[in-house]
């Protein structure tokens, strides 16, 4: 859009959903990130970085059709190839591992990787932001259900570390829906329709569709029942009694994951729920699927799951599982729960007209930094201005330089009753 | 089973649908009717049982639920389909029944075949577009906010896509119904996060309403 579409030079709008993070918010974000990254690192996850732009053909191999549609694409100058901003980091990690680290997985090494990245996708729902700030992990080379338990327990530990209470870890297994749809053998469009109705837990529409499509009674009853198969982890046990044998492998794996969580981290297990009617990401995930919900935020704070066939698209067949935290949603969920971090340090101030003192002011700041104190130089009109400025910035200490014969440097500290001079010295 | 102890926020559509929905909620054990009778022009209030009610324009119900401001709402299938959102729709309340249909002047019928050009006035541009396209027709959609019947009468459009209840309004305006696009009724909508985070409260609410509707509701908690 041309800048001239925005009348008045004074207003410089952002596209819908884009936003800046000002220092207070950004400091909070850094704090969150630090805590999460520290947790993941402690579990042995190594940092990696992927490019913001990739060939669409390559990225698209690892994306569901509905996700491909959401890619922001353009033409690479010179080659004429279509490139895309990354809408998801997981396919990039899959490409990276398949191309560069596959042999290590073959030798039996499990890769534990973590990343922090912004992903860009065309929004679908209105509360979707086009830009999502993610922190994610991928566990490559371990197909066992207990590997998924590791991810659940670690995720719970990371969220607990930032003080997020009341999060609900909702899991399912992609193999359940897959087995049922394979049995039904519907046309792709009919399958999409039925799946969407089940995802909405719309029993009326599910029933109507099953009748229209002529699905045989036993299987129809099964589809209807999965709309209701949500609740505490024990749902898996009940599901095994209701659902056909084709789903039992998936249910067994899911049960094993839940069992492993129960024995490793009862606190995490207490926050687990199961929803077998949750079919989202069906064509991408192959096993356990996770969404974490937190009070007060409309979208999931964490999404993830197992995708054992993804790396195959990049030339190396190996199992993998992972999750990504949506930092914006997490920020909103933690709103009341993370303490505001006040910037601290010493502001070294120098009067505007005392140009000769600017260099000594920098020396003062450097001396403070050398002993580990946060310090910077600020030009002011006078001491009063310096102190008012410090108050608005919530800075508790000012070091003010005054010209004269001799020039002085005085420290002031904010006490309960106002500013107090703590010491003064000649320069 | 009566309503659960945990407090929920309901987004309810002001007007006709609410009048039809209240008896259902009464039978389900929610004391909404008395609470609603007691208030004047307030749009937000607390029921004696501790639930919070928001009275909003019917088309806005889904928005309040989508953003997580309300846990549960009552929304017409027409607005849910016109403006799709990621919400659960566990129950058909079987009230506000009508249908979204194509209508045209009795004396100026349009042959709906692929390639035909047709101008359509509607409050539902997305659903109309989708339906015509599925028939191989590229319609020219004219978005209106009310009195859609006036479209063909004034020559603004050839056909209309609008909600039809008894068909009386169509007859009065010398229009006839051509085909049904969607059978519409009011649905209970639930935010996914609410279902996960307040599971028992939501579940017992759905169950109580389903029972009040006299149909097979969700089975109790496992």
XYZ file of C-alpha atoms in Angstrom:
649
model
C 0.000 0.000 0.000
C 1.403 3.386 -0.911
C 2.272 5.645 1.985
C 0.015 8.260 0.409
C -3.001 6.105 1.352
C -2.474 7.240 4.900
C -3.479 10.883 5.181
C -1.441 13.028 7.514
C 2.270 12.404 7.741
C 1.967 12.158 11.531
C 0.287 8.754 11.463
C 2.404 5.760 10.479
C 0.156 2.696 10.821
C 1.145 -0.979 10.995
C -0.600 -3.794 9.105
C -3.374 -5.562 11.011
C -1.949 -7.789 13.708
C 1.581 -6.372 13.632
C 2.904 -4.780 16.768
C 5.980 -3.391 18.452
C 7.232 -4.465 21.843
C 8.358 -1.459 23.897
C 11.162 -1.833 26.466
C 9.027 -2.961 29.446
C 7.202 -5.595 27.386
C 10.382 -6.635 25.650
C 12.250 -7.031 28.922
C 9.449 -9.278 30.160
C 9.657 -11.255 26.927
C 13.423 -11.648 27.344
C 12.882 -12.884 30.879
C 10.316 -15.457 29.703
C 12.623 -16.593 26.924
C 15.571 -16.889 29.257
C 13.651 -19.093 31.688
C 12.265 -21.331 28.949
C 15.577 -21.646 27.116
C 17.387 -22.440 30.369
C 14.929 -25.271 31.024
C 15.268 -26.735 27.530
C 19.031 -26.427 27.650
C 19.137 -28.239 30.980
C 17.304 -31.141 29.295
C 20.095 -31.288 26.715
C 18.462 -29.416 23.822
C 20.948 -27.668 21.520
C 20.249 -24.360 19.779
C 19.801 -24.153 15.994
C 18.749 -21.374 13.657
C 16.960 -21.636 10.326
C 16.608 -19.035 7.561
C 13.580 -16.740 7.352
C 13.234 -17.361 3.596
C 13.266 -20.710 1.780
C 12.222 -22.146 -1.562
C 8.497 -22.690 -1.460
C 8.831 -26.078 -3.164
C 11.138 -27.300 -0.444
C 9.217 -25.827 2.496
C 5.902 -26.901 1.030
C 6.901 -30.572 0.999
C 6.642 -30.535 4.765
C 3.405 -28.529 5.051
C -0.228 -29.612 5.067
C -2.209 -28.202 2.097
C -4.100 -25.851 4.421
C -0.779 -24.500 5.683
C 0.702 -24.128 2.193
C -2.144 -21.739 1.372
C -1.052 -19.515 4.223
C 2.517 -19.011 2.973
C 3.622 -15.497 2.096
C 5.381 -16.067 -1.214
C 7.380 -14.006 -3.676
C 9.826 -14.444 -6.536
C 13.555 -14.674 -5.915
C 15.261 -12.119 -8.112
C 17.691 -13.678 -10.540
C 16.399 -17.238 -10.460
C 12.674 -16.589 -10.783
C 12.074 -19.297 -8.168
C 9.179 -18.941 -5.752
C 10.412 -18.370 -2.230
C 8.379 -18.164 0.948
C 8.702 -16.647 4.376
C 8.784 -19.515 6.854
C 5.288 -20.263 8.165
C 6.578 -23.007 10.440
C 10.037 -23.994 11.650
C 9.447 -27.743 11.985
C 9.759 -28.532 8.235
C 12.961 -26.489 8.222
C 14.391 -28.542 11.068
C 13.275 -31.696 9.241
C 15.127 -30.497 6.127
C 18.180 -29.511 8.142
C 18.380 -32.840 9.965
C 17.621 -34.957 6.890
C 20.281 -33.168 4.859
C 22.950 -32.561 7.475
C 22.467 -34.734 10.537
C 20.710 -37.834 9.312
C 23.781 -40.032 9.549
C 24.140 -39.210 13.235
C 20.579 -40.370 13.840
C 21.358 -43.582 11.935
C 24.276 -44.150 14.270
C 21.765 -44.178 17.090
C 22.134 -40.613 18.302
C 18.925 -38.861 19.315
C 19.018 -35.197 18.315
C 17.580 -32.696 20.767
C 17.195 -29.290 19.146
C 15.664 -25.987 20.187
C 15.016 -22.772 18.284
C 13.582 -19.300 18.719
C 12.091 -17.829 15.556
C 9.401 -15.585 14.121
C 7.097 -17.331 11.676
C 4.861 -15.508 9.212
C 1.546 -16.826 7.916
C -1.560 -15.343 6.431
C -4.038 -15.204 9.352
C -7.004 -17.601 9.389
C -9.045 -16.620 12.436
C -9.376 -13.021 13.504
C -7.341 -13.371 16.650
C -4.538 -14.963 14.607
C -1.558 -12.693 14.255
C 0.295 -12.875 10.938
C 3.555 -12.922 12.845
C 4.042 -15.514 15.565
C 7.040 -15.464 17.882
C 7.888 -19.037 18.684
C 10.192 -20.971 20.897
C 10.262 -24.615 19.941
C 11.976 -27.936 20.484
C 12.331 -31.037 18.323
C 13.329 -34.500 19.450
C 14.596 -36.458 16.444
C 15.397 -40.156 16.239
C 13.273 -41.651 19.015
C 10.000 -43.257 17.972
C 9.063 -44.566 21.399
C 5.963 -43.165 23.148
C 8.126 -42.283 26.140
C 9.929 -39.725 23.966
C 6.589 -37.897 23.736
C 6.348 -38.125 27.510
C 9.743 -36.399 27.751
C 8.350 -33.506 25.718
C 5.198 -33.238 27.829
C 7.098 -33.299 31.109
C 9.683 -30.802 29.875
C 6.982 -28.483 28.551
C 5.186 -28.636 31.886
C 8.425 -27.912 33.702
C 9.195 -24.919 31.466
C 5.729 -23.405 31.911
C 5.883 -24.002 35.661
C 9.262 -22.255 35.733
C 7.728 -19.055 34.382
C 4.926 -19.293 36.923
C 2.081 -20.145 34.574
C -0.573 -21.821 36.682
C -3.647 -23.646 35.524
C -2.477 -24.631 32.041
C -4.254 -27.652 30.587
C -2.274 -30.124 28.465
C -4.709 -31.573 25.960
C -3.454 -34.588 24.016
C -4.717 -36.951 21.372
C -3.210 -39.438 18.917
C -3.420 -38.837 15.166
C -3.478 -42.593 14.583
C -7.015 -42.905 15.971
C -8.679 -40.663 13.397
C -6.405 -42.000 10.687
C -7.463 -45.596 11.353
C -11.160 -44.726 11.380
C -11.024 -42.727 8.161
C -9.003 -45.465 6.455
C -11.770 -47.875 7.407
C -14.469 -45.529 6.081
C -12.747 -45.021 2.714
C -14.517 -41.732 1.947
C -13.881 -39.349 -0.928
C -11.371 -36.653 0.117
C -13.944 -33.821 0.165
C -16.433 -35.891 2.171
C -13.668 -36.842 4.552
C -12.727 -33.175 5.029
C -16.357 -32.301 5.756
C -16.810 -35.085 8.280
C -13.517 -34.275 9.934
C -14.445 -30.606 10.277
C -17.784 -31.564 11.867
C -16.048 -33.882 14.348
C -13.505 -31.162 15.176
C -16.420 -28.834 16.004
C -17.990 -31.593 18.133
C -21.095 -30.955 16.066
C -22.929 -34.236 16.670
C -25.897 -33.107 14.552
C -23.759 -32.460 11.489
C -21.735 -35.645 12.044
C -24.889 -37.714 12.202
C -26.349 -36.014 9.145
C -23.170 -36.559 7.116
C -22.805 -40.198 8.119
C -26.366 -40.870 6.993
C -25.904 -38.988 3.723
C -22.625 -40.771 2.983
C -24.116 -44.156 3.829
C -21.433 -45.104 6.355
C -22.303 -48.491 7.858
C -23.842 -48.386 11.308
C -20.991 -49.679 13.484
C -18.478 -47.298 12.004
C -20.998 -44.430 12.101
C -21.547 -45.032 15.809
C -17.773 -44.973 16.292
C -17.448 -41.601 14.556
C -20.274 -40.238 16.701
C -18.660 -41.552 19.862
C -15.302 -39.840 19.291
C -17.033 -36.437 19.560
C -17.646 -37.444 23.177
C -14.317 -39.071 23.915
C -12.723 -36.219 25.795
C -11.864 -35.837 29.456
C -9.242 -37.042 31.925
C -6.517 -39.514 30.810
C -8.799 -42.440 31.713
C -10.688 -41.655 28.491
C -8.069 -43.771 26.715
C -9.187 -46.814 28.677
C -12.829 -46.230 27.824
C -11.889 -45.600 24.178
C -10.296 -49.030 23.946
C -13.643 -50.585 24.882
C -15.620 -48.532 22.342
C -13.303 -48.067 19.351
C -12.464 -50.777 16.792
C -9.260 -52.798 16.879
C -7.696 -50.672 14.106
C -7.261 -47.846 16.643
C -5.824 -49.962 19.438
C -2.202 -49.538 18.434
C -2.570 -45.733 18.608
C -4.469 -45.928 21.890
C -1.815 -48.231 23.321
C 0.953 -45.769 22.382
C -0.974 -42.840 23.818
C -1.642 -44.818 26.994
C 2.068 -45.559 27.279
C 2.937 -41.883 26.923
C 0.413 -40.910 29.589
C 1.624 -43.669 31.878
C 5.222 -42.500 31.508
C 4.164 -38.941 32.383
C 2.258 -40.228 35.418
C 5.310 -42.000 36.807
C 7.852 -39.285 35.916
C 5.879 -36.168 36.827
C 2.587 -36.529 38.695
C 2.152 -32.734 38.678
C 2.190 -32.766 34.873
C -0.109 -35.779 34.722
C -2.636 -33.902 36.851
C -2.836 -31.239 34.114
C -3.335 -33.728 31.263
C -6.568 -34.249 29.377
C -7.374 -36.344 26.336
C -9.601 -35.394 23.399
C -9.841 -38.095 20.732
C -12.242 -35.948 18.689
C -9.400 -33.504 18.127
C -8.305 -34.203 14.542
C -6.478 -31.006 13.637
C -3.188 -31.427 11.816
C -4.283 -34.946 10.908
C -2.331 -35.017 7.632
C 0.895 -33.873 9.276
C 1.051 -35.555 12.635
C 1.445 -39.307 12.961
C 1.247 -39.846 16.711
C 0.709 -37.912 19.921
C -0.740 -34.426 19.387
C -0.533 -31.684 21.986
C -2.267 -28.375 22.561
C -1.793 -26.467 25.810
C -4.522 -24.062 26.904
C -4.135 -21.394 29.542
C -6.727 -19.273 31.321
C -7.531 -15.860 29.793
C -6.051 -16.444 26.334
C -8.163 -17.435 23.334
C -5.605 -19.579 21.509
C -3.346 -22.467 22.555
C -0.057 -21.385 24.143
C 1.678 -24.548 22.894
C 1.107 -26.736 19.836
C 2.986 -29.824 18.864
C 3.103 -33.523 18.284
C 4.792 -36.436 16.572
C 5.504 -36.358 12.839
C 7.323 -39.549 11.940
C 6.876 -39.215 8.160
C 7.997 -35.598 7.756
C 11.730 -36.174 7.387
C 11.051 -38.672 4.610
C 9.995 -35.729 2.407
C 13.527 -34.389 2.785
C 15.336 -37.593 1.954
C 15.875 -39.248 5.300
C 13.409 -41.491 7.063
C 13.431 -41.045 10.815
C 10.935 -40.380 13.584
C 10.576 -36.986 15.257
C 8.399 -35.178 17.731
C 8.290 -31.619 19.032
C 6.333 -28.598 20.128
C 6.369 -24.819 19.753
C 5.385 -22.212 22.319
C 3.529 -19.133 21.061
C 5.253 -16.381 23.014
C 2.540 -13.772 22.446
C -0.172 -16.034 23.825
C 2.118 -17.035 26.666
C 2.840 -13.387 27.447
C -0.889 -12.674 27.655
C -1.465 -15.712 29.840
C 1.294 -14.638 32.227
C 0.101 -11.043 32.397
C -0.611 -11.026 36.123
C 1.829 -13.740 36.959
C 5.248 -12.504 35.966
C 6.661 -9.746 38.095
C 7.373 -6.512 36.263
C 11.086 -6.188 35.928
C 12.342 -2.757 36.723
C 15.385 -1.575 34.847
C 18.054 -0.696 37.352
C 21.439 0.985 37.183
C 22.991 4.405 37.431
C 22.201 7.284 35.107
C 25.233 9.538 34.679
C 23.927 13.024 33.904
C 25.713 16.034 32.503
C 24.329 19.559 31.936
C 23.709 20.450 28.327
C 26.032 23.461 28.262
C 28.894 21.640 30.009
C 30.223 20.098 26.828
C 33.659 19.610 28.311
C 32.177 17.211 30.896
C 30.769 14.773 28.370
C 33.976 12.800 28.082
C 34.494 12.615 31.873
C 30.822 11.512 32.092
C 31.534 8.635 29.706
C 34.553 7.716 31.872
C 32.336 7.652 34.977
C 29.829 5.399 33.207
C 32.581 3.113 32.007
C 34.039 2.843 35.531
C 30.602 1.767 36.769
C 30.162 -0.742 33.946
C 33.623 -2.129 34.679
C 32.404 -3.147 38.134
C 29.256 -4.674 36.649
C 26.818 -1.811 37.130
C 24.450 -0.858 34.317
C 25.361 2.784 33.468
C 24.844 5.276 30.646
C 25.144 9.009 29.962
C 22.143 11.334 29.731
C 22.352 15.052 28.881
C 20.059 17.168 31.123
C 19.269 20.828 31.792
C 20.081 20.643 35.511
C 20.062 18.342 38.550
C 16.323 18.733 39.037
C 15.700 17.615 35.467
C 18.018 14.631 35.998
C 16.098 13.516 39.077
C 12.666 13.961 37.482
C 13.827 11.930 34.493
C 15.176 9.207 36.771
C 11.816 9.091 38.571
C 9.885 8.524 35.337
C 12.344 5.805 34.351
C 12.197 4.279 37.842
C 15.978 4.624 38.168
C 17.092 4.735 41.774
C 20.515 6.302 41.368
C 21.899 9.324 39.555
C 25.490 10.433 39.177
C 25.434 14.135 38.272
C 28.428 16.036 36.923
C 28.553 19.818 37.529
C 30.919 22.296 35.919
C 32.873 24.708 38.127
C 36.258 25.169 39.686
C 36.692 22.343 40.284
C 34.073 20.298 38.438
C 32.316 17.779 40.713
C 30.621 14.463 40.415
C 27.831 13.796 42.967
C 25.873 10.619 43.582
C 22.198 10.846 44.504
C 20.019 7.994 45.694
C 16.225 7.902 45.658
C 14.990 7.300 49.203
C 11.485 7.078 50.597
C 11.381 10.839 51.175
C 13.125 11.972 48.007
C 16.574 12.263 46.515
C 19.530 12.243 48.901
C 23.135 13.033 48.039
C 25.223 10.035 49.007
C 28.679 11.248 48.041
C 30.428 13.922 46.075
C 33.915 14.149 44.648
C 36.115 16.394 42.549
C 36.713 15.337 39.015
C -27.962 -33.014 36.740
C -28.174 -29.307 37.543
C -25.812 -26.548 36.506
C -22.279 -26.851 37.824
C -20.793 -24.857 40.645
C -18.014 -23.245 38.599
C -19.033 -19.881 37.205
C -19.385 -19.531 33.426
C -19.926 -16.574 31.143
C -22.753 -16.870 28.617
C -23.122 -14.661 25.538
C -26.840 -14.532 24.770
C -28.485 -13.027 21.695
C -30.831 -10.156 22.512
C -34.366 -10.450 21.160
C -36.459 -13.183 19.616
C -34.007 -16.084 19.936
C -33.418 -15.363 23.606
C -37.187 -15.538 24.276
C -37.272 -18.967 22.676
C -34.101 -20.103 24.439
C -35.131 -19.086 27.961
C -37.622 -21.924 28.542
C -34.884 -24.398 27.576
C -32.475 -22.849 30.076
C -35.233 -22.844 32.727
C -35.888 -26.536 32.199
C -32.124 -27.117 32.398
C -32.111 -25.524 35.837
C -30.528 -22.154 35.044
C -32.436 -19.297 36.685
C -31.909 -16.934 33.777
C -35.518 -15.868 33.234
C -35.936 -14.316 36.672
C -32.541 -12.622 36.458
C -33.423 -11.219 33.043
C -36.825 -10.016 34.250
C -35.188 -8.147 37.115
C -32.782 -6.132 35.055
C -33.551 -2.971 33.181
C -31.368 -2.049 30.280
C -28.187 -3.560 31.626
C -26.164 -5.631 29.178
C -24.113 -7.574 31.662
C -25.146 -9.151 34.950
C -24.699 -11.954 37.398
C -27.252 -14.709 38.000
C -27.962 -15.874 41.562
C -26.065 -19.093 40.740
C -22.985 -17.000 39.960
C -22.995 -17.208 36.161
C -22.329 -14.079 34.165
C -24.642 -13.200 31.282
C -23.762 -10.889 28.421
C -26.582 -9.638 26.238
C -25.276 -8.929 22.769
C -26.490 -8.553 19.226
C -27.082 -12.060 17.781
C -24.372 -11.728 15.104
C -21.844 -10.707 17.766
C -22.309 -13.782 19.978
C -19.683 -15.845 18.159
C -17.171 -12.999 18.433
C -17.510 -12.808 22.223
C -16.997 -16.552 22.433
C -14.186 -16.637 19.865
C -12.134 -14.125 21.836
C -12.725 -16.087 25.025
C -14.730 -13.305 26.717
C -17.659 -15.719 26.997
C -17.335 -19.478 27.503
C -20.654 -20.396 25.896
C -23.049 -18.696 23.526
C -26.093 -19.162 21.355
C -25.503 -18.382 17.696
C -27.391 -18.978 14.465
C -25.899 -21.521 12.083
C -26.199 -18.853 9.361
C -23.716 -16.514 11.039
C -21.451 -19.394 12.093
C -21.197 -20.614 8.508
C -20.937 -17.166 6.934
C -18.095 -16.217 9.215
C -16.342 -19.492 10.213
C -14.618 -19.594 13.582
C -12.790 -22.214 15.518
C -15.540 -23.033 18.053
C -17.243 -26.185 19.247
C -20.928 -26.572 18.388
C -22.063 -29.388 20.635
C -25.845 -28.851 20.510
C -28.617 -27.912 18.137
C -31.067 -25.937 20.263
C -33.731 -26.435 17.591
C -34.965 -22.877 17.985
C -34.942 -20.027 15.501
C -35.436 -22.604 12.758
C -35.410 -21.211 9.229
C -33.480 -21.751 6.032
C -31.044 -19.814 3.916
C -32.502 -19.888 0.430
C -32.307 -18.412 -3.048
C -35.418 -16.490 -4.109
C -36.363 -14.600 -7.258
C -39.297 -12.630 -8.710
C -42.163 -14.918 -9.731
C -42.329 -13.198 -13.120
C -38.586 -13.041 -13.855
C -37.091 -16.510 -13.231
C -33.357 -17.070 -13.834
C -32.115 -20.303 -15.423
C -29.396 -21.389 -12.994
C -26.938 -23.157 -15.267
C -23.140 -22.928 -15.567
C -21.988 -19.751 -17.276
C -25.137 -17.741 -16.599
C -24.560 -14.239 -15.236
C -26.630 -13.379 -12.225
C -26.707 -10.527 -9.726
C -27.480 -11.588 -6.189
C -28.360 -9.335 -3.248
C -27.618 -10.841 0.181
C -26.513 -10.390 3.760
C -24.480 -13.589 3.306
C -21.899 -12.908 0.580
C -19.604 -15.793 1.472
C -22.239 -18.526 1.631
C -23.943 -17.175 -1.510
C -20.684 -17.032 -3.445
C -19.767 -20.559 -2.347
C -23.141 -22.002 -3.307
C -23.298 -20.424 -6.786
C -19.687 -21.336 -7.517
C -20.374 -24.967 -6.597
C -23.039 -24.840 -9.325
C -20.512 -23.489 -11.834
C -21.902 -19.975 -11.723
C -19.863 -16.839 -11.089
C -22.393 -14.532 -9.400
C -22.118 -10.812 -8.906
C -22.745 -10.465 -5.188
C -24.259 -7.277 -3.809
C -23.937 -7.014 -0.050
C -26.971 -5.536 1.743
C -27.630 -5.137 5.449
C -31.441 -5.356 5.399
C -34.683 -5.469 3.329
C -32.968 -7.755 0.852
C -36.345 -8.453 -0.847
C -36.183 -5.000 -2.304
C -33.249 -6.060 -4.483
C -35.145 -7.774 -7.318
C -38.152 -5.430 -7.013
C -36.031 -2.375 -7.695
C -33.864 -4.087 -10.281
C -30.778 -3.990 -8.063
C -30.419 -7.759 -8.396
C -31.861 -10.793 -10.215
C -32.034 -13.025 -7.168
C -31.593 -12.838 -3.429
C -30.074 -15.171 -0.849
C -31.772 -14.645 2.485
C -33.258 -16.340 5.530
C -36.757 -17.683 4.951
C -38.974 -18.718 7.826
C -42.605 -19.047 6.681
C -42.116 -17.606 3.219
C -44.743 -14.950 3.896
C -42.407 -12.003 3.305
C -41.391 -13.499 -0.023
C -45.014 -13.938 -1.120
C -45.886 -10.375 -0.149
C -43.058 -9.159 -2.344
C -44.014 -11.413 -5.230
C -40.909 -13.592 -4.836
C -40.653 -17.342 -4.883
C -38.162 -19.642 -3.267
C -35.852 -21.391 -5.729
C -33.629 -23.586 -3.615
C -32.404 -24.079 -0.076
C -28.735 -23.448 0.668
C -28.669 -24.229 4.381
C -31.096 -25.375 7.076
C -30.585 -22.939 9.927
C -31.205 -23.168 13.663
C -29.568 -21.831 16.804
C -26.548 -23.693 18.080
C -24.818 -23.801 21.410
C -21.236 -22.677 20.793
C -18.350 -23.292 23.189
C -14.827 -21.921 23.188
C -12.221 -24.715 22.917
C -10.187 -23.318 25.826
C -13.282 -23.220 28.050
C -14.059 -26.842 27.295
C -10.525 -27.785 28.333
C -10.083 -25.478 31.317
C -13.604 -25.644 32.795
C -14.389 -29.102 31.533
C -16.784 -30.320 34.210
C -18.764 -27.074 34.340
C -19.116 -26.958 30.563
C -19.847 -30.639 30.289
C -22.611 -30.573 32.877
C -24.055 -27.452 31.240
C -24.176 -29.157 27.852
C -25.648 -32.231 29.463
C -28.330 -30.252 31.332
C -29.349 -28.389 28.189
C -29.354 -31.567 26.112
C -31.586 -33.220 28.681
C -33.888 -30.201 28.681
C -34.107 -30.475 24.926
C -35.249 -34.037 25.472
C -32.565 -35.599 23.376
C -29.716 -37.992 23.983
C -27.096 -35.742 25.539
C -23.426 -36.378 26.070
C -22.787 -39.249 28.408
C -21.524 -38.304 31.855
C -17.871 -38.008 32.718
C -15.919 -41.205 32.350
